[in-house]
Coordinates of C-alpha atoms in Angstrom, one line a residue:
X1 CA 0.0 0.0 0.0
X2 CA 1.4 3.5 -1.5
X3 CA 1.5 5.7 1.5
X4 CA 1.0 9.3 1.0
X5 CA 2.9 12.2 1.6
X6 CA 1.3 13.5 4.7
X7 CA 1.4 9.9 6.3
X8 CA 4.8 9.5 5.0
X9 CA 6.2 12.6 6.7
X10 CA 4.0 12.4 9.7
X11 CA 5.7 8.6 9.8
X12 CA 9.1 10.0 9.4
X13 CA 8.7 12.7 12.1
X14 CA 6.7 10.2 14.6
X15 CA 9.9 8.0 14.2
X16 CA 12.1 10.7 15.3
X17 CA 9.6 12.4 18.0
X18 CA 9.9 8.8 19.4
X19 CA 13.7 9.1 19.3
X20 CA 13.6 11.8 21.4
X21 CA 10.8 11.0 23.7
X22 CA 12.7 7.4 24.3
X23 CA 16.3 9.8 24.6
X24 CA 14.5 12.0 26.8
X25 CA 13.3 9.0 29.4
X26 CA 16.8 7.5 29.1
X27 CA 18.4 10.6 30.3
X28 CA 15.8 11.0 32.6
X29 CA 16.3 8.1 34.6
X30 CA 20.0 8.3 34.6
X31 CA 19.7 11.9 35.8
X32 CA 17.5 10.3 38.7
X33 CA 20.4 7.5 39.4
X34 CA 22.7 10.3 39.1
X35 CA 20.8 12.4 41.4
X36 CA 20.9 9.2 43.9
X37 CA 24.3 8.5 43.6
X38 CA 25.0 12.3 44.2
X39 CA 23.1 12.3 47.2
X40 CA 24.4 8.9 48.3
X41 CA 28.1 10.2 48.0
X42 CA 27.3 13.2 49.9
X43 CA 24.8 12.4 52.7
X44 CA 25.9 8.8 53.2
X45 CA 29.6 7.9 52.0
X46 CA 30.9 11.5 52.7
X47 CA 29.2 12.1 55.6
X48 CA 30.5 8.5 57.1
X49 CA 34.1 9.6 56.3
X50 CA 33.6 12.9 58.1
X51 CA 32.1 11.6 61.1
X52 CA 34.9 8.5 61.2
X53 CA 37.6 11.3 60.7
X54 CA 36.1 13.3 63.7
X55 CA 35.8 10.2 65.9
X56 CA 39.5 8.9 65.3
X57 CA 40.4 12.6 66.2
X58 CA 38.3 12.3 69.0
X59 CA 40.0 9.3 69.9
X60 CA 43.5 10.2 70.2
X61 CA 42.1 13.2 72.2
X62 CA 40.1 11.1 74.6
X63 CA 43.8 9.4 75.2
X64 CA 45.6 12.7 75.7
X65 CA 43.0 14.4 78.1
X66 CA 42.7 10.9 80.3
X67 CA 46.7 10.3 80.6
X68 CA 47.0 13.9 81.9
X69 CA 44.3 13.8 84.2
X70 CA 45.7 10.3 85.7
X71 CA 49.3 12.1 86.1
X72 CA 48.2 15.2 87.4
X73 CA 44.4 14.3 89.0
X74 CA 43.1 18.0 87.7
X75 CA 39.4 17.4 87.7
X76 CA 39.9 19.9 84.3
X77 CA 41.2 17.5 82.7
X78 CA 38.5 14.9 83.7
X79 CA 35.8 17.6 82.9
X80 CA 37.1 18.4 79.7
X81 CA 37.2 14.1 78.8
X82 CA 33.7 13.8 79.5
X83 CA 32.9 16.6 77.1
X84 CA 34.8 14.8 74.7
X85 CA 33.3 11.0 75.7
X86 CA 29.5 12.6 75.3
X87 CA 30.7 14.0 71.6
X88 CA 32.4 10.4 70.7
X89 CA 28.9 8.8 71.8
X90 CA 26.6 10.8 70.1
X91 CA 29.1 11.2 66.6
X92 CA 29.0 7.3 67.2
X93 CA 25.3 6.8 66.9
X94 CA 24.7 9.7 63.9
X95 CA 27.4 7.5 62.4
X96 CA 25.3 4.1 62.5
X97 CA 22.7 6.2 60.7
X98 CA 24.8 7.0 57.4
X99 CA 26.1 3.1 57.9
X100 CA 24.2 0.5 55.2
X101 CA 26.5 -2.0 54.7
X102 CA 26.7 -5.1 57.1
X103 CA 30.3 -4.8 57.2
X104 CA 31.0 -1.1 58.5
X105 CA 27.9 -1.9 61.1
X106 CA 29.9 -4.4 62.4
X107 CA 32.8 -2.2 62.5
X108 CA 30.4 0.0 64.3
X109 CA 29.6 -2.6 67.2
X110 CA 33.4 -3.3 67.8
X111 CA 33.9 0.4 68.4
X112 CA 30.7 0.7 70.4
X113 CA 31.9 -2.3 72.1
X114 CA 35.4 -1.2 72.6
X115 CA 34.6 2.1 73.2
X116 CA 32.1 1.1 76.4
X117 CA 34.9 -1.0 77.7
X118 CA 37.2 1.4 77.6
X119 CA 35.1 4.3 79.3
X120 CA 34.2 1.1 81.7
X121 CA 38.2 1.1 82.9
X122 CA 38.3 4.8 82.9
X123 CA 35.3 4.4 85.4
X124 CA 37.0 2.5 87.5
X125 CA 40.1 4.1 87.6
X126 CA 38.5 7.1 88.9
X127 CA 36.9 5.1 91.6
X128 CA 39.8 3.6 93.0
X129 CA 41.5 7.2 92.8
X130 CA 38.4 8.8 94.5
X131 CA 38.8 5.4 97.1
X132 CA 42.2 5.9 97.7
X133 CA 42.7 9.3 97.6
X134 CA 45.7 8.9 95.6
X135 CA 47.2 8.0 92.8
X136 CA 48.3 4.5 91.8
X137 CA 49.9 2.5 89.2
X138 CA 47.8 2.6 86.2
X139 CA 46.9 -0.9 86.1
X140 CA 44.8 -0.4 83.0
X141 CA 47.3 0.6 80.3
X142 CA 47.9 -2.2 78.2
X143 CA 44.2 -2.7 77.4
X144 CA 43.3 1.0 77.3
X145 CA 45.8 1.0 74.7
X146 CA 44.6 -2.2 72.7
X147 CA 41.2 -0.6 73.4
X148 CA 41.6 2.5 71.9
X149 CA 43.9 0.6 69.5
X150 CA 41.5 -1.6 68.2
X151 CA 38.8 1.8 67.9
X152 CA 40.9 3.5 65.6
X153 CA 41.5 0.2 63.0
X154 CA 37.6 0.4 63.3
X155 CA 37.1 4.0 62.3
X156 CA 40.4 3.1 59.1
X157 CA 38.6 0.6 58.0
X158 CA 35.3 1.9 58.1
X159 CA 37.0 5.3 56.4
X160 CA 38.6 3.1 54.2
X161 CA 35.5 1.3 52.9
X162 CA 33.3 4.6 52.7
X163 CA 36.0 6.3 50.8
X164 CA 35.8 3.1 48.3
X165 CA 32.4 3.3 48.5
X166 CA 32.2 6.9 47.5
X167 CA 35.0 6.5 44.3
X168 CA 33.1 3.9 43.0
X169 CA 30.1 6.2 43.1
X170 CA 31.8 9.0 41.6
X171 CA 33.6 7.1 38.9
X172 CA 30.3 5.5 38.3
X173 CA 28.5 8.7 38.0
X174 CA 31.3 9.5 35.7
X175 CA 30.5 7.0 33.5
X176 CA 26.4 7.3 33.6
X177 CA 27.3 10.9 31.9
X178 CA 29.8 9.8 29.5
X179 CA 27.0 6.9 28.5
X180 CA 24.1 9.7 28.2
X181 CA 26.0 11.8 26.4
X182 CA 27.4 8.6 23.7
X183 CA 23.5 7.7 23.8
X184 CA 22.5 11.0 23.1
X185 CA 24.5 11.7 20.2
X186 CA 23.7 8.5 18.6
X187 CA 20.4 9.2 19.2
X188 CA 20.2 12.4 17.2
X189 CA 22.5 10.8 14.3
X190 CA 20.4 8.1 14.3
X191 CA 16.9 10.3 14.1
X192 CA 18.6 12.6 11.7
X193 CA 19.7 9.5 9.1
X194 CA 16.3 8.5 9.7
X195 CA 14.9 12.3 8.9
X196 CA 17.2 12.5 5.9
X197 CA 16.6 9.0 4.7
X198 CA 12.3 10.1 4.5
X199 CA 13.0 13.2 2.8
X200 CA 15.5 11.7 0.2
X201 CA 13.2 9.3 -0.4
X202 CA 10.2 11.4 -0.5
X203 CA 11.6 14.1 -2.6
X204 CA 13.1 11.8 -5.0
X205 CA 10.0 10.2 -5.7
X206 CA 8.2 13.7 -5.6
X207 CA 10.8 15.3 -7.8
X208 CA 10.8 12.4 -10.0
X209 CA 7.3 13.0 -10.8
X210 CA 7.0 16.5 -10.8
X211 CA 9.6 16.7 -13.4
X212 CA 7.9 14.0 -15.7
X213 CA 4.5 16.0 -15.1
X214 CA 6.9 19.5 -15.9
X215 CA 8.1 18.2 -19.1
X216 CA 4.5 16.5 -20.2
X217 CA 3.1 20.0 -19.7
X218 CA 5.7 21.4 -22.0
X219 CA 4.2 18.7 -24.5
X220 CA 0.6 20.1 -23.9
X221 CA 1.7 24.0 -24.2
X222 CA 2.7 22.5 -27.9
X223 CA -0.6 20.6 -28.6
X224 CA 0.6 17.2 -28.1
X225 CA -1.4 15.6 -25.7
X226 CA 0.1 12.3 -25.1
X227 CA -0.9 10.5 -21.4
X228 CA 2.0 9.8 -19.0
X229 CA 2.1 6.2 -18.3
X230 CA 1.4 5.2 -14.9
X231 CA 4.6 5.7 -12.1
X232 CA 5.3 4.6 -8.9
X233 CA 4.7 8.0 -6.0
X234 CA 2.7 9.0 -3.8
X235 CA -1.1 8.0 -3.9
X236 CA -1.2 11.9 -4.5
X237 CA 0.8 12.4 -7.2
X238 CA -0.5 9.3 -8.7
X239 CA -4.2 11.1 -8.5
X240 CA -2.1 13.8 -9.6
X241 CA -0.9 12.3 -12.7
X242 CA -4.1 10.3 -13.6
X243 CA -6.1 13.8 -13.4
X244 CA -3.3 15.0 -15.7
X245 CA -4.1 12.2 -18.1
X246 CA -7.3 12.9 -17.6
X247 CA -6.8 16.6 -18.5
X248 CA -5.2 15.4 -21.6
X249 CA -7.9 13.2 -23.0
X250 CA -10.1 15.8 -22.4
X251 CA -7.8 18.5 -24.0
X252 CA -7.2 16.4 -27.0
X253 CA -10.7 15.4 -27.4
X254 CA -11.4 19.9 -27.3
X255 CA -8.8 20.4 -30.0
X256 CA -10.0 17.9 -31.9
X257 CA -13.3 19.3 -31.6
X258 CA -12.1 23.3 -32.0
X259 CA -10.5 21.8 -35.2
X260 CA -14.0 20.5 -36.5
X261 CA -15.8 23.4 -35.5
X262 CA -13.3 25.8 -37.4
X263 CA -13.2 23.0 -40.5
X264 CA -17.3 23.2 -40.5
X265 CA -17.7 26.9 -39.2
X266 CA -15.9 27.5 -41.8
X267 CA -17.7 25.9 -44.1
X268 CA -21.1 27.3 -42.7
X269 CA -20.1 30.9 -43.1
X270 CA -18.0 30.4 -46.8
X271 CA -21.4 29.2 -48.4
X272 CA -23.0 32.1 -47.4
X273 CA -20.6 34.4 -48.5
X274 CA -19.6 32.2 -51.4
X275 CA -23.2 33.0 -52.6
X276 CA -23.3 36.4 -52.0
X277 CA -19.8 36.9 -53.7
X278 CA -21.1 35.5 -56.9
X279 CA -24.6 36.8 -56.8
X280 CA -23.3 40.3 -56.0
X281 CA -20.5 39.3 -58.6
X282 CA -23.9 39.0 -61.4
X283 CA -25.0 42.0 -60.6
X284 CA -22.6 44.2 -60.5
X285 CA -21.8 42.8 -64.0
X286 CA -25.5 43.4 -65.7
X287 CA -26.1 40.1 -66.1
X288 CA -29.8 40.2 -65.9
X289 CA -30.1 44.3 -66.5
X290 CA -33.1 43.4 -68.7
X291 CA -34.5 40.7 -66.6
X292 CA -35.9 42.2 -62.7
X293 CA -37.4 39.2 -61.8
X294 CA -33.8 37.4 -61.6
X295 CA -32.5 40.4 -60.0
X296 CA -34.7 40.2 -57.3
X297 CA -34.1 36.5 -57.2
X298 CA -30.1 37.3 -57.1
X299 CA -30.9 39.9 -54.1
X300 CA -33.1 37.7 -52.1
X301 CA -30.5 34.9 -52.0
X302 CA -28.0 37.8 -51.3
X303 CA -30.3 39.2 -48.1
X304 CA -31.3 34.7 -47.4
X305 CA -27.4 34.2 -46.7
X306 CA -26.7 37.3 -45.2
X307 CA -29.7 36.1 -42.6
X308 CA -27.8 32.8 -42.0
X309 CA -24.1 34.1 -41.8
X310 CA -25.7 36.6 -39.2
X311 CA -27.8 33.9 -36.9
X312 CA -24.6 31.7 -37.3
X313 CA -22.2 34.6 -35.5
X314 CA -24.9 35.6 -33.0
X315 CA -25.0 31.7 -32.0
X316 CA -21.3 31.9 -31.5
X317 CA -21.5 35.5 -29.5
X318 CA -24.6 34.2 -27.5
X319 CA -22.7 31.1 -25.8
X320 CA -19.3 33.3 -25.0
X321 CA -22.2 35.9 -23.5
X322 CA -23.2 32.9 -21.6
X323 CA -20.1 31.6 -20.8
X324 CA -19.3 34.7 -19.2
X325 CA -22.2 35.2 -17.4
X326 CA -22.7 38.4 -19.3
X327 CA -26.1 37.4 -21.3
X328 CA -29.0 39.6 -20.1
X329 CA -32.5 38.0 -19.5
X330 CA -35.7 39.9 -19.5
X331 CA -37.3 37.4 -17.9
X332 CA -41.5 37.6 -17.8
X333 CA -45.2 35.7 -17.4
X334 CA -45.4 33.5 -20.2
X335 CA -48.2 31.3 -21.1
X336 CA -46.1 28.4 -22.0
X337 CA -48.9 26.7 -24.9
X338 CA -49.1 29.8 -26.6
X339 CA -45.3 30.1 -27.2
X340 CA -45.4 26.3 -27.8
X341 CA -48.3 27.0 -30.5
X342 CA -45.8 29.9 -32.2
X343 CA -42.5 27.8 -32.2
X344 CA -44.3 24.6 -33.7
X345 CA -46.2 26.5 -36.5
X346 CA -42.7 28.3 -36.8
X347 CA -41.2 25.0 -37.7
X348 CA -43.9 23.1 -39.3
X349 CA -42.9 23.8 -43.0
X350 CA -39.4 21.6 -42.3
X351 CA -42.0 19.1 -41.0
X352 CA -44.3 19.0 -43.2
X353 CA -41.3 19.0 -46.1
X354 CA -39.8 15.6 -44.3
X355 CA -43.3 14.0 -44.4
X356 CA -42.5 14.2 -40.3
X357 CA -45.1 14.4 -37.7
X358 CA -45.0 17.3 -35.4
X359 CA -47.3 17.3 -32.4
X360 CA -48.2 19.3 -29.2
X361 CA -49.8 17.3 -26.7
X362 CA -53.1 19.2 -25.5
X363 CA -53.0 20.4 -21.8
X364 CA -55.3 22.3 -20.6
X365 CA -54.8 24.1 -17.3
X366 CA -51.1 24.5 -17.1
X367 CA -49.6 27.7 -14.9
X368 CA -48.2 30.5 -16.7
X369 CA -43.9 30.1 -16.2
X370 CA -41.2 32.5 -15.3
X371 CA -38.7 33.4 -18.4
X372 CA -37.2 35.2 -21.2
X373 CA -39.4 34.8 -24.0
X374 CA -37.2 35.4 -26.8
X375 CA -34.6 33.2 -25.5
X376 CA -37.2 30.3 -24.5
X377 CA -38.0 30.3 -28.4
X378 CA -34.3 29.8 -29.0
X379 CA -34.3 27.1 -26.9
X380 CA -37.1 25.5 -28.6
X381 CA -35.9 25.9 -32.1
X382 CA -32.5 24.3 -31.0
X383 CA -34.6 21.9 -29.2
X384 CA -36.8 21.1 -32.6
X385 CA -34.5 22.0 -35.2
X386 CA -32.3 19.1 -33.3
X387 CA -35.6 16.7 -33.4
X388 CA -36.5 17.2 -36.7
X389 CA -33.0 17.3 -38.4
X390 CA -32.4 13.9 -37.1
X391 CA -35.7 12.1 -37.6
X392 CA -36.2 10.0 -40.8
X393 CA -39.3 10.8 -43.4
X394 CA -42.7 9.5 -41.7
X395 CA -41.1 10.3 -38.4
X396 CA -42.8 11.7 -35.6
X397 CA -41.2 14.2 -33.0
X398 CA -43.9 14.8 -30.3
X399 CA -44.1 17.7 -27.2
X400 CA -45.2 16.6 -24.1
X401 CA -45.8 19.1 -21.4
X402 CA -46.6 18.7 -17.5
X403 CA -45.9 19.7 -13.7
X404 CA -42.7 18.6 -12.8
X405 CA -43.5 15.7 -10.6
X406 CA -39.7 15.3 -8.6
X407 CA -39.7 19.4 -8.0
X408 CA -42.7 21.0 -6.8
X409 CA -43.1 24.7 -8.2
X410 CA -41.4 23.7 -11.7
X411 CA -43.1 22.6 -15.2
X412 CA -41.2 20.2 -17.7
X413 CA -41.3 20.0 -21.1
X414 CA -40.1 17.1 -23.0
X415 CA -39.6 16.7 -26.9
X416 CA -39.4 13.3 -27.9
X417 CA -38.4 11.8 -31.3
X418 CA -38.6 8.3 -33.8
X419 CA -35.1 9.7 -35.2
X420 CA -31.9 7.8 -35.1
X421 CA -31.2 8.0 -30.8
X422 CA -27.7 8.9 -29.6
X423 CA -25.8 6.4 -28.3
X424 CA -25.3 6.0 -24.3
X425 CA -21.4 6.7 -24.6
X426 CA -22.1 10.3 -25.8
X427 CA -25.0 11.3 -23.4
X428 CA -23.1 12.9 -21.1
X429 CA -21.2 15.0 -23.3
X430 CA -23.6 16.0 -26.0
X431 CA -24.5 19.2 -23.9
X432 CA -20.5 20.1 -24.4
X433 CA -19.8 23.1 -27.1
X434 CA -18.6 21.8 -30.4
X435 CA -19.7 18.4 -29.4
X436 CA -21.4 16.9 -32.5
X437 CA -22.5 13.0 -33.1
X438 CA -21.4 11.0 -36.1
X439 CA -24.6 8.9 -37.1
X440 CA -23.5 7.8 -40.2
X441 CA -27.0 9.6 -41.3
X442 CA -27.0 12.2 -44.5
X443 CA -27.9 14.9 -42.2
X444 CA -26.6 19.1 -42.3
X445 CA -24.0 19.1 -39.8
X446 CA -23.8 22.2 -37.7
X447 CA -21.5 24.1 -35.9
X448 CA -22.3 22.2 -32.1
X449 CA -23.3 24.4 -29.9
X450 CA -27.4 24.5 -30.1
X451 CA -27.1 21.9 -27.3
X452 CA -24.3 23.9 -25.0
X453 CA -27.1 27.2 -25.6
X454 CA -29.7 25.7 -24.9
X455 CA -28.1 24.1 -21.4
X456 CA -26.8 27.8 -20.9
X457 CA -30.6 29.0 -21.5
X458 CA -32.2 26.5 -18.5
X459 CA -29.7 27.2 -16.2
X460 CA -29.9 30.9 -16.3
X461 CA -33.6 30.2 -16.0
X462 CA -33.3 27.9 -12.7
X463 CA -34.4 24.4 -14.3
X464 CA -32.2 21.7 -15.8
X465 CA -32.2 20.3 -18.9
X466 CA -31.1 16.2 -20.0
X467 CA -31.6 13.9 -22.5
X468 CA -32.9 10.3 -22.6
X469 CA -32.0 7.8 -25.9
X470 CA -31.4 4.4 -27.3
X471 CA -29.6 3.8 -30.3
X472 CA -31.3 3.6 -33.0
X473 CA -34.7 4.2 -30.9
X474 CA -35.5 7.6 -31.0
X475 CA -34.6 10.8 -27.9
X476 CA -36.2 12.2 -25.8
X477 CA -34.9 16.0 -24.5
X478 CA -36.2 17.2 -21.2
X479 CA -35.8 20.9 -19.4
X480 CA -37.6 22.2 -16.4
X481 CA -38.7 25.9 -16.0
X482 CA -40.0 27.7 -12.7
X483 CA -43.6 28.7 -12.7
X484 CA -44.7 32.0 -12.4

């Protein structure tokens, strides 16, 4: 299935929206892990070195201020310890609260329960120094020392695995950058390939066509209107190109046309005015000075042509008037029989010369219509002039008039004749200017456009005209006209 332009582009921009909404999800996400591993670094690993680093410190100060207050017994000293044992206790439980890892909590005991042992033997010393009221040996040395000892491996270790902890974050984080930014840009060259790829592809098909249509339309501005043969686009340019062929046929089939009106136009005004060339020709040359009668013969034939060449250009200047929408209507009451009555008794010496049978079906009662008189008898000597120029001798051609019974407010008229039919093929068409049928009868060939006047006439009036045949079977022509 040919897609067409608009889906292809809307395809070709949905894939690349997608690119983007998918790129901007990925980086999304990563900017959350980021985000976590920033915060992890900072409030957990970062914030477990610092508080290890201030406990070590506090460690080795705990040692100072305890040795000097053994040596000396200055309660100062004492005083300022315990300041520093309360800050060692509480730094020790806001560390377990940054710990998440089994091994630094178990770090973490040791040094809580080293720590309490310690203060335990510092307890006691002060005891036996409060019970004595002296100083003795320090019989607690060697395991304060291993104590305090065993702390401060704690608090390396534990600095050691945060630290290792928080480089592995950060070189991670390093790396979930450098991947969103290597996913990013692949992302874009990818979407733009693809963006590039459509509108190759789409232009080369486009431009294909277009130029194919650009130089066939060179070939019509020069009259040759050859089809383009069928080419693989876009459904539109394929609609394109068949309305183009279309274009053509139709174009050919109006030169061909333009070229038999001008061949028998030209012919319909040269007889006239072949005639009045030579009959002028004889009189101006005396030819029948003694003889009036054939001079007024030689002048009616002169004033009979000039009639005809003058109905035949006022046809021609009635349908561009039409055309143009520049024809004027004086558009009145008409009692539709009595017009009927004139334009049949107009015609009935042709009829009555073809041994042809013109009738007006009685009807009495019929509204009075809205229209232009003069050009409603045009229309009917088109109409009849049509009927009776194609009906055989013995024929009939027959007028039929009644309310229009599929539009209320209208009244049709339909002239039906015996005569030779038009076949289906041309129905549609015979309405077109120029457009004359080939019968194969011995009939005078006009200049074909009493049909395209006559549709000009009912449409200016409101109503519509058609036409009904079989080959071979007779017509029937049909117009509508509003009532008055």
């Amino acid at each position: 299935m040919q897609l067409t332009i608009f889906k292809r582009l809307t395809l070709g921009y949905g894939v690349f929206v997608i690119l983007l909404i998918g790129l901007g999800g990925y980086v999304s996400l990563q900017l959350k892990h980021l985000n976590r591993l920033t915060r992890a670094v900072v409030l957990q690993d970062g914030e477990t070195v610092r508080q290890a680093e201030a406990l070590d410190s506090m460690t080795g100060s705990l040692a100072r201020f305890e040795k000097k207050h053994l040596v000396t017994g200055d309660s100062a000293f004492f005083k300022r310890f315990q300041e520093i044992r309360e800050r060692f206790l509480e730094n020790h439980v806001a560390l377990q609260t940054h710990v998440d890892s089994e091994r630094l909590s178990a770090h973490l005991d040791d040094i809580g329960r080293a720590a309490t042992t310690y203060f335990q033997l510092i307890d006691q010393e002060r005891k036996r120094m409060g019970a004595e009221g002296y100083r003795k040996a320090d019989i607690y040395h060697d395991r304060k020392a291993d104590l305090l000892e065993q702390i401060g491996l704690s608090l390396q270790a534990i600095m050691v695995q945060a630290r290792q902890a928080r480089d592995a974050k950060i070189l991670l984080s390093s790396r979930i950058r450098i991947h969103v930014i290597q996913v990013g840009i692949v992302a874009i060259l990818v979407g733009g390939l693809i963006g590039l790829g459509i509108s190759f592809f789409n232009a080369r098909q486009i431009n294909g066509a277009i130029r194919r249509l650009q130089a066939k339309t060179h070939e019509v501005a020069e009259s040759r209107f050859s089809t383009l043969p069928p080419v693989e686009s876009p459904p539109e340019i394929a609609a394109l190109t068949r309305d183009f062929n279309r274009m053509c046929g139709r174009l050919e089939e109006l030169n061909a046309m333009k070229e038999d009106f001008i061949s028998h136009a030209s012919h319909e005004l040269r007889t006239p005015l072949t005639a009045i060339r030579e009959a002028s020709s004889m009189l101006l040359e005396g030819c029948f000075d003694e003889r009036p009668d054939r001079q007024k013969h030689l002048l009616t034939i002169v004033n009979s042509e000039c009639e005809r060449l003058i109905n035949a250009i006022n046809r021609m200047l009635d349908l561009s008037r039409m055309e143009a929408h520049m024809m004027d209507y004086a558009f009145q009451t008409i009692d539709i029989m009595t017009l009927m009555r004139t334009c049949i008794l107009k015609l009935a010496p042709i009829a009555m010369a073809k041994h042809v049978l013109l009738e007006l079906t009685p009807c009495n009662g019929l509204p009075n219509v809205t229209a232009d008189e003069d050009r409603l008898r045009q229309l009917m000597d088109n109409l009849l002039g049509n009927a009776l120029k194609y009906t055989d001798t013995g024929g009939d051609v027959r007028i039929t008039l009644q309310s229009e019974p599929h539009a209320e407010g209208f009244l049709r008229v339909e002239i039906t004749d015996s005569g030779c039919g038009i076949p289906r093929s041309e129905l549609k068409s015979i309405f077109d200017k120029f457009h004359r049928i080939d019968n194969g009868q011995d009939t005078e060939r006009g200049t074909g456009l009493g049909l395209s006047i006559a549709k000009h006439i009912v449409r200016a009036h409101g109503g519509k005209i058609w036409a009904t045949s079989q080959n071979g079977s007779g017509s029937t022509f049909a117009f509508t006209l509003p009532l008055a």
